[in-house]
Short mmCIF file of C-alpha atoms and ligand atoms in Angstrom, two decimals:
data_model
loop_
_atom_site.label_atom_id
_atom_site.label_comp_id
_atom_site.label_asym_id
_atom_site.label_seq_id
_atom_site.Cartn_x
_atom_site.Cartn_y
_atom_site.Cartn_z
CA UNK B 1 99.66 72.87 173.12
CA UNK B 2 97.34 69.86 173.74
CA UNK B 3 99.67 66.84 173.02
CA UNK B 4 97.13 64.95 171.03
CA UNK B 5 97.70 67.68 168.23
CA UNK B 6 101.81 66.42 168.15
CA UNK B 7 100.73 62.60 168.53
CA UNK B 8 98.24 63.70 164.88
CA UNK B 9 101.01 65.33 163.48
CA UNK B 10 103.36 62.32 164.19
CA UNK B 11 101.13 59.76 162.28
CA UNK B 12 100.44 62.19 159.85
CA UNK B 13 104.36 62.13 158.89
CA UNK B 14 104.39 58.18 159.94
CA UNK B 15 101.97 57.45 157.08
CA UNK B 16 103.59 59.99 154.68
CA UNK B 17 106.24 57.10 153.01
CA UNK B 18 105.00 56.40 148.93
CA UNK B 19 102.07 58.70 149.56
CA UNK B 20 101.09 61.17 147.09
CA UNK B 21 99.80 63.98 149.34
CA UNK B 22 98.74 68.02 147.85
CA UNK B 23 98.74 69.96 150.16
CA UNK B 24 96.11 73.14 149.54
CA UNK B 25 95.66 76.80 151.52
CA UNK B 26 92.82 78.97 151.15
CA UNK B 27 92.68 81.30 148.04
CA UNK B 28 94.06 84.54 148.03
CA UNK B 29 97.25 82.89 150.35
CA UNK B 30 98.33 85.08 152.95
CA UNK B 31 101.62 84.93 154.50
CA UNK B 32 100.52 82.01 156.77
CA UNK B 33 99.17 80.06 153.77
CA UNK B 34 102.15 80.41 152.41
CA UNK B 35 103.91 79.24 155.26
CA UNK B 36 102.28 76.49 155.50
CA UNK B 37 101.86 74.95 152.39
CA UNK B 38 105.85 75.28 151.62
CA UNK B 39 107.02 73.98 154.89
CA UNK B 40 104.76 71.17 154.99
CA UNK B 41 106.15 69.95 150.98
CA UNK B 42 109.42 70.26 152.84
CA UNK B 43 108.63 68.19 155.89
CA UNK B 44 106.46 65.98 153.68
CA UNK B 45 109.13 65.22 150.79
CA UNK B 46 111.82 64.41 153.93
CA UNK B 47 109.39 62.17 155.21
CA UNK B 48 109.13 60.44 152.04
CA UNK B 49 105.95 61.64 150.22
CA UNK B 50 105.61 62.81 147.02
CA UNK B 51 104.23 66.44 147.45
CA UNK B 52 102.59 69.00 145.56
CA UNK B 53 101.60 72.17 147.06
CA UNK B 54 98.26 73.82 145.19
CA UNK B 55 96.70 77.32 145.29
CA UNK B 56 94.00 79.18 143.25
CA UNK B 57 96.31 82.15 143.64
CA UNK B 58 100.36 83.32 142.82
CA UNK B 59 102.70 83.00 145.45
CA UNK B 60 101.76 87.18 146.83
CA UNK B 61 105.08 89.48 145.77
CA UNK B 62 105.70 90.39 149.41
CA UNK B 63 106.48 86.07 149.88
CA UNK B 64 107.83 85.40 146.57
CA UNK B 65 111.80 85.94 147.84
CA UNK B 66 111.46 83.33 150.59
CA UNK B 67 109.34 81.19 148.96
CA UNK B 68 111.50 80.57 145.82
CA UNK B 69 108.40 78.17 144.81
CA UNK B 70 105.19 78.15 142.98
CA UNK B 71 102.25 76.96 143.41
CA UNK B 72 100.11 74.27 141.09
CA UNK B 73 96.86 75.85 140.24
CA UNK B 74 93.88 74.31 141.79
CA UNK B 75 91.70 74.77 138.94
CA UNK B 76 93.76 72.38 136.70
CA UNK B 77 94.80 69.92 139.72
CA UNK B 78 93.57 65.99 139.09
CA UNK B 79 93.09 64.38 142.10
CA UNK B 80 92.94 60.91 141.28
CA UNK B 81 95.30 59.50 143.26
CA UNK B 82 96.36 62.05 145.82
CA UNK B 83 94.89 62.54 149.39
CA UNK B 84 94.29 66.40 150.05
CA UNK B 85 95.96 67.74 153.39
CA UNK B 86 94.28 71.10 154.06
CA UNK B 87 96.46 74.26 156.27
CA UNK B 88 94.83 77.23 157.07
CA UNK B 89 91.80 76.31 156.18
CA UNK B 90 89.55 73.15 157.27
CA UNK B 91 87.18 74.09 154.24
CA UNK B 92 87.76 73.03 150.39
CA UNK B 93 85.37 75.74 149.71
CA UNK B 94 88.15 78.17 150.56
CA UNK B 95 90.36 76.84 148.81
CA UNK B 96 88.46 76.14 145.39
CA UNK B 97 85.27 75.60 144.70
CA UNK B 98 85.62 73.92 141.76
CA UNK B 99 88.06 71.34 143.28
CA UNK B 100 85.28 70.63 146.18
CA UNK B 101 83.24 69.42 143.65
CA UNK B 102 85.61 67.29 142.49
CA UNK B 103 86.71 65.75 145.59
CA UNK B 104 85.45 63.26 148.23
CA UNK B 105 87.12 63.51 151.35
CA UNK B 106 90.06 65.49 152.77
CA UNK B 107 92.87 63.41 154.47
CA UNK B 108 94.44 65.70 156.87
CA UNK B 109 94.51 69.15 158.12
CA UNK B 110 96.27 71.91 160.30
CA UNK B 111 94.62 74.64 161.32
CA UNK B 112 93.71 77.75 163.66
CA UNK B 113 90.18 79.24 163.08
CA UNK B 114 87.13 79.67 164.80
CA UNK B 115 84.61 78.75 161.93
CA UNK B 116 85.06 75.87 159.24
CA UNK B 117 84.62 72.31 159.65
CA UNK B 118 86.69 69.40 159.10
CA UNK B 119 85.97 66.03 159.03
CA UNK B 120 89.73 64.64 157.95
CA UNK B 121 90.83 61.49 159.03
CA UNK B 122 94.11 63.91 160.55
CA UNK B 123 93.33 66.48 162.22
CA UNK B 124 96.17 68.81 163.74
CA UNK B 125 93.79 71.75 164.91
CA UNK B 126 94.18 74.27 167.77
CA UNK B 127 92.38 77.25 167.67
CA UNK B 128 94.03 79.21 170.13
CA UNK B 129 96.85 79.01 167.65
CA UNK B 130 98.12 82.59 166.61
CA UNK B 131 98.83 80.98 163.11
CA UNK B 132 98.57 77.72 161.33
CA UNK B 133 102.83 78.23 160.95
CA UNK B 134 102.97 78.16 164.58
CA UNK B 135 101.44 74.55 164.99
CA UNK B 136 103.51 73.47 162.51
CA UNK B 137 106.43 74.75 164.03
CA UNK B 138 105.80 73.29 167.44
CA UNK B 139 104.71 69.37 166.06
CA UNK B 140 108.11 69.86 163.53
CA UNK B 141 110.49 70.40 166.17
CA UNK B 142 108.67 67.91 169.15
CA UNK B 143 108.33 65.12 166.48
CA UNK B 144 111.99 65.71 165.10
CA UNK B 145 111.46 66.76 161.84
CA UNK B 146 114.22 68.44 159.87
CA UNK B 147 113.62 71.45 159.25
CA UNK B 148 115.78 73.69 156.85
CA UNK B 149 116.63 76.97 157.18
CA UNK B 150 114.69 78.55 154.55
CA UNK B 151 111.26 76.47 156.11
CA UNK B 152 112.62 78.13 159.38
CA UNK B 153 112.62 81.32 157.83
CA UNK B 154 108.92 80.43 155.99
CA UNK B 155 107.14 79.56 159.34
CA UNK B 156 108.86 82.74 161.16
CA UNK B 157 107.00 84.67 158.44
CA UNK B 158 103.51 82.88 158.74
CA UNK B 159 103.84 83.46 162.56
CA UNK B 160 105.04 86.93 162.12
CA UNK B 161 102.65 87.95 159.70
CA UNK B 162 99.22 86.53 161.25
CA UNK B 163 99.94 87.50 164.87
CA UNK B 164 100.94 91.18 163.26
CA UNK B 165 104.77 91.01 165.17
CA UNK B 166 103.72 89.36 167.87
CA UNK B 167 100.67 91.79 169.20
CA UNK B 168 97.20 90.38 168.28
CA UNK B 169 95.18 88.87 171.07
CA UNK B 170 95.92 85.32 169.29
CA UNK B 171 99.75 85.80 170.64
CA UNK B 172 100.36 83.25 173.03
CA UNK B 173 103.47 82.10 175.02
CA UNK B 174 104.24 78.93 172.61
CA UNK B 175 103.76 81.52 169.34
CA UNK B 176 107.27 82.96 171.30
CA UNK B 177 107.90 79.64 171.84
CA UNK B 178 108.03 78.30 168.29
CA UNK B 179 109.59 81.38 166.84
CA UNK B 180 112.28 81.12 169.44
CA UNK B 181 112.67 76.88 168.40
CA UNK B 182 112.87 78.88 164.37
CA UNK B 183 115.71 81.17 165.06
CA UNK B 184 117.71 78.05 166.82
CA UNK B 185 116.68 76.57 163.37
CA UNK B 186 118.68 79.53 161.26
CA UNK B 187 115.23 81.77 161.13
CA UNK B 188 116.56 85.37 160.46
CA UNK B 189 114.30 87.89 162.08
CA UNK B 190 115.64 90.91 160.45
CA UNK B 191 115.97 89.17 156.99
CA UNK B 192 112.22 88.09 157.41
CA UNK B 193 111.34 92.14 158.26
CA UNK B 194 113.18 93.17 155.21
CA UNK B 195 111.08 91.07 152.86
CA UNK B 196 107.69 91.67 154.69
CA UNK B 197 107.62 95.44 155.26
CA UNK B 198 110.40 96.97 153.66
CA UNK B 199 109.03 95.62 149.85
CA UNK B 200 105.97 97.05 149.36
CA UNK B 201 104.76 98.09 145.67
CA UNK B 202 104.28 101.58 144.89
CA UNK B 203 100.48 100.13 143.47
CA UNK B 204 99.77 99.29 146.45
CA UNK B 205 100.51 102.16 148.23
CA UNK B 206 98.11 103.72 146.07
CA UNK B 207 95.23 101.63 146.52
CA UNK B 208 95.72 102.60 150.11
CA UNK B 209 95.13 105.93 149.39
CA UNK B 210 91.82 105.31 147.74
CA UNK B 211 90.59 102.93 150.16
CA UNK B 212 91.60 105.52 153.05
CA UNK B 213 90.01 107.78 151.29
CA UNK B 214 86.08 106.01 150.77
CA UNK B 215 86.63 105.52 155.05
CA UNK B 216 82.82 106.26 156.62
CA UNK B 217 81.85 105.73 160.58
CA UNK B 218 78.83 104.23 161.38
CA UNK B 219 77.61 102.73 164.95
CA UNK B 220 78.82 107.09 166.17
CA UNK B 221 82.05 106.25 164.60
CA UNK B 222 82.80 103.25 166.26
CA UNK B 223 83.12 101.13 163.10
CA UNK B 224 84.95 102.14 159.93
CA UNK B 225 84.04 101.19 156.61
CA UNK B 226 86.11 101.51 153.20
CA UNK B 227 85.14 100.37 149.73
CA UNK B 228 86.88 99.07 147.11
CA UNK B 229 85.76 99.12 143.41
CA UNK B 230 87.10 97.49 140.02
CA UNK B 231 88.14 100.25 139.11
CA UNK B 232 90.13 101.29 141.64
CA UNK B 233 92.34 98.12 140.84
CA UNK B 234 92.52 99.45 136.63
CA UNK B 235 93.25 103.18 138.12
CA UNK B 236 95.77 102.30 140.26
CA UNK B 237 97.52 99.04 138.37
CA UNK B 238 97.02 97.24 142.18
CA UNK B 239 96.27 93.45 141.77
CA UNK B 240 94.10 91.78 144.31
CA UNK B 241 96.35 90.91 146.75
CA UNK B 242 97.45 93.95 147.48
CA UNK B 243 94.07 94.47 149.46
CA UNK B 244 95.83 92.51 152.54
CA UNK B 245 96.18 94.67 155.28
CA UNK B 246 94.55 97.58 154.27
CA UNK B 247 91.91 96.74 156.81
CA UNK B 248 94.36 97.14 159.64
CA UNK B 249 94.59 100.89 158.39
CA UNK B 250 91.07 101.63 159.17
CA UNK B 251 91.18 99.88 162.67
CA UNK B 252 94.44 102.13 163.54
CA UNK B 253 91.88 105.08 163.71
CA UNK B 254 91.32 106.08 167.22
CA UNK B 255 88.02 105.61 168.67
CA UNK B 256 87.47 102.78 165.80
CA UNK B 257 86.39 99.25 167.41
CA UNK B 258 85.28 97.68 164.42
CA UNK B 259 86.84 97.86 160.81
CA UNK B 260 85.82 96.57 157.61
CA UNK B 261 86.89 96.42 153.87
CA UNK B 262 84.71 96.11 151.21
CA UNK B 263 85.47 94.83 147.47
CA UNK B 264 83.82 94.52 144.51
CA UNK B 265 84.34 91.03 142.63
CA UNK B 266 84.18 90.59 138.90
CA UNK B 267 81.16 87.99 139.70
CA UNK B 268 78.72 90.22 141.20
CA UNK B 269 79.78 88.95 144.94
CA UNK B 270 81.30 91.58 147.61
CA UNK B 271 84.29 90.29 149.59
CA UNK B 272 85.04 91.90 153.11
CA UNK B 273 87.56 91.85 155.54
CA UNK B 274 86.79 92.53 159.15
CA UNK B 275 88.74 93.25 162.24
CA UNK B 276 87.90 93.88 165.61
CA UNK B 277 89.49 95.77 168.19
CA UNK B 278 89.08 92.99 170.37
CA UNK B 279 87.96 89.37 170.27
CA UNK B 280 84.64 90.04 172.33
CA UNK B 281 83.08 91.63 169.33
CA UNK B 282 83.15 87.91 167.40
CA UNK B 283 83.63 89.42 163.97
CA UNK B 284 83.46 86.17 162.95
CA UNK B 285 79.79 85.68 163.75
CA UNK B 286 79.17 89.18 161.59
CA UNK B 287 81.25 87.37 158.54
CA UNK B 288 79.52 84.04 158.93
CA UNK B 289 76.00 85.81 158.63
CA UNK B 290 77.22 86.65 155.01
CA UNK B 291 78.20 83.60 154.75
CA UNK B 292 82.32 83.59 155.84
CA UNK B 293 84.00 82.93 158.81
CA UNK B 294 87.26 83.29 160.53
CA UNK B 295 88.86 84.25 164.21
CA UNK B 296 86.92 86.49 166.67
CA UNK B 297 89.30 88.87 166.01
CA UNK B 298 89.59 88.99 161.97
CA UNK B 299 87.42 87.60 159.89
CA UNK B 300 85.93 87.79 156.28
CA UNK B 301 83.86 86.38 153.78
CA UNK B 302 82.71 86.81 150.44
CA UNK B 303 78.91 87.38 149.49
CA UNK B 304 77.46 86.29 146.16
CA UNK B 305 74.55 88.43 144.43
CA UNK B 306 75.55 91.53 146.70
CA UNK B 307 76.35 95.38 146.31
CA UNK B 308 77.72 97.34 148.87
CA UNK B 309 74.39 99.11 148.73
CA UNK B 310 72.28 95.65 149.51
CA UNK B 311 75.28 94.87 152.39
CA UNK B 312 75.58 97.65 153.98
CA UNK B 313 72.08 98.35 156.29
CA UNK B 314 72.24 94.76 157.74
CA UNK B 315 76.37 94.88 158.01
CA UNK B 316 75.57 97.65 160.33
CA UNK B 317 73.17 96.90 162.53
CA UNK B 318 75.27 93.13 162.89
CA UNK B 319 78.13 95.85 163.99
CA UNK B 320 75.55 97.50 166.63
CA UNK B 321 74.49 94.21 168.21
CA UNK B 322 78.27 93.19 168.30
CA UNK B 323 79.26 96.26 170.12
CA UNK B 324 76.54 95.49 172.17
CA UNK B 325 77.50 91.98 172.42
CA UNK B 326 74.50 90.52 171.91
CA UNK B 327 75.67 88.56 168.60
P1 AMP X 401 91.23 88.59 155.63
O1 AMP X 401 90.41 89.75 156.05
O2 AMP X 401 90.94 88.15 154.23
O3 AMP X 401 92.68 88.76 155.96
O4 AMP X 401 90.72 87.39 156.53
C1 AMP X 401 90.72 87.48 157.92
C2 AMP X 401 90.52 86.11 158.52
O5 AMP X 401 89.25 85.59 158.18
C3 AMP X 401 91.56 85.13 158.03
O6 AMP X 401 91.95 84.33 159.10
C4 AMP X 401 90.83 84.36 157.00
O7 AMP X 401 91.34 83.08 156.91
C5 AMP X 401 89.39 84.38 157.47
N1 AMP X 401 88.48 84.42 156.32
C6 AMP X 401 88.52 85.30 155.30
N2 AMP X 401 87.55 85.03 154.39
C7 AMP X 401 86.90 83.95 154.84
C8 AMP X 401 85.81 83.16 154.35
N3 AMP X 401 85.19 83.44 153.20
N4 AMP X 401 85.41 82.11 155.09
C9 AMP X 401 86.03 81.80 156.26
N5 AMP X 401 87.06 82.50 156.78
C10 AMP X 401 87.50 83.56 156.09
MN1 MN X 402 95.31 82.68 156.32
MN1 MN X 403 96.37 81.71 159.62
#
């Protein structure tokens, strides 16, 4: 890791003293999010800031055990008075919104992805980073920040769950690195496994079955679609988060090099998720036509005034010319 990003994190933490910092993730936290935002009120608080940690969304059931936190909601947050540190993100408009409108600048951030701009005055960003926990967990320990065991056990989990165990094409030598500094830290493999795949709820289960069940090919089969309606969330008592990972599902299909989730918002907007089999497809570059982002890899975004109807014709021929690589 470029030692610049260690030197940032340093002064970030150096300046931290009688600072009132909120930390923010993207909406609709994943496991990284997660990850981030609690380890870094941890590290924070020790370095003697006063922390909040904000989120449009719950703390997702599959987290909730090793969080043992919750987050302040976004949409009631006053920042007057508190300097914003973005992780996961390095764009308020993934995180809220409303609380972009409110706010001037963003002090800090850590992050890993492709797309988003940042202009913070601290910037910790690598984007060859298989997670946002994994930075973190590299500056922590070569900075000498305490870290406790349950913040050992958080950033495991962030690593864990955004380079899918170790195997996306993001997994780099120092994301084996910093999970090997974690479990020196009291980071508990197993226990982390137990929480993450061995807790899912039966709801969601069930939404799987409908969205494996809506699954078309386009592109001669080489990318997989699957929809997801409102009512699919009523009929099956799934909540929104329990869309995370479904995606994956569709890519596991052999001969699939593209995958894609599509959901129907409340607001008239579609939301997808996209993953490609590998990182020369730039899903990203298909998500930011529709106005998202992400890795080359996985990637999503969420379009306003949209059907799947309106998306779909110019989703696939974006798929085409990505298979072609010509995006
Ligand atoms: P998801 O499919 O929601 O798991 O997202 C896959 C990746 O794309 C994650 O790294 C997200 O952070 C990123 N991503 C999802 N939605 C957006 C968006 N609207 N804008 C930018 N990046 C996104
Ligand atoms: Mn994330
Ligand atoms: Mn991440």
């Amino acid at each position: 890791m470029d030692s610049q990003i260690a030197e940032n994190f340093r002064r970030l933490l150096s300046e931290a003293k009688g600072r009132n910092i909120a930390v923010a993730g993207h909406m609709r936290p994943d496991g990284d999010c997660v990850s981030s935002a609690l380890s870094m009120f941890e590290i924070l608080q020790a370095a003697g800031a006063n922390v909040k940690c904000l989120n449009k969304n719950e703390v997702p059931h599959l987290y909730k055990n090793l969080a043992q936190f919750e987050f302040e909601s976004t949409e009631t947050f006053d920042p007057k008075g508190w300097d914003i540190l973005l992780v996961d993100c390095s764009d308020l408009s993934r995180v809220s919104p409303a609380l972009k409108e409110k706010l001037g600048d963003v002090y800090a951030c850590i992050d890993h992805h492709e797309s988003g701009t940042s202009n913070a005055k601290i910037m910790c960003i690598d984007k060859s980073a298989g997670a946002t926990a994994e930075i973190i967990a590299l500056c922590a320990t070569e900075v000498g920040a305490k870290i406790s065991r349950r913040a050992a056990n958080l950033l495991f989990m962030g690593i864990a769950t955004d380079t899918r165990q170790f195997t996306t094409s993001s997994t780099r030598q120092e994301s084996f690195e910093a999970a090997r500094r974690l479990v020196r830290l009291g980071a508990d493999p197993n226990a982390v496994a137990q929480e993450l795949y061995q807790r899912e709820r039966a709801q969601k289960m069930a939404l799987l079955s409908v969205y494996l069940g809506t699954l078309k090919r386009l592109c001669q089969g080489r990318v997989c679609v699957g929809f997801l309606r409102r009512a699919d969330f009523e009929k099956t008592g799934a909540q929104k988060e329990d869309t995370d990972g479904l995606v994956d599902f569709a890519r596991s299909i052999d001969g699939v090099e593209i995958a894609a989730l599509l959901e129907e918002l409340e607001d008239g907007s579609v939301k997808g998720s996209l993953r490609g089999r590998t990182p020369e497809y730039s899903v990203n570059k298909i998500a930011e036509y529709f106005g998202g982002g992400g890795h080359l890899a996985a990637a999503g975004f969420t379009a306003k005034n949209q059907t799947f109807d309106t998306i779909l014709p110019k989703f696939e021929e974006l798929c085409r010319k990505s298979l072609d690589r010509d995006l």
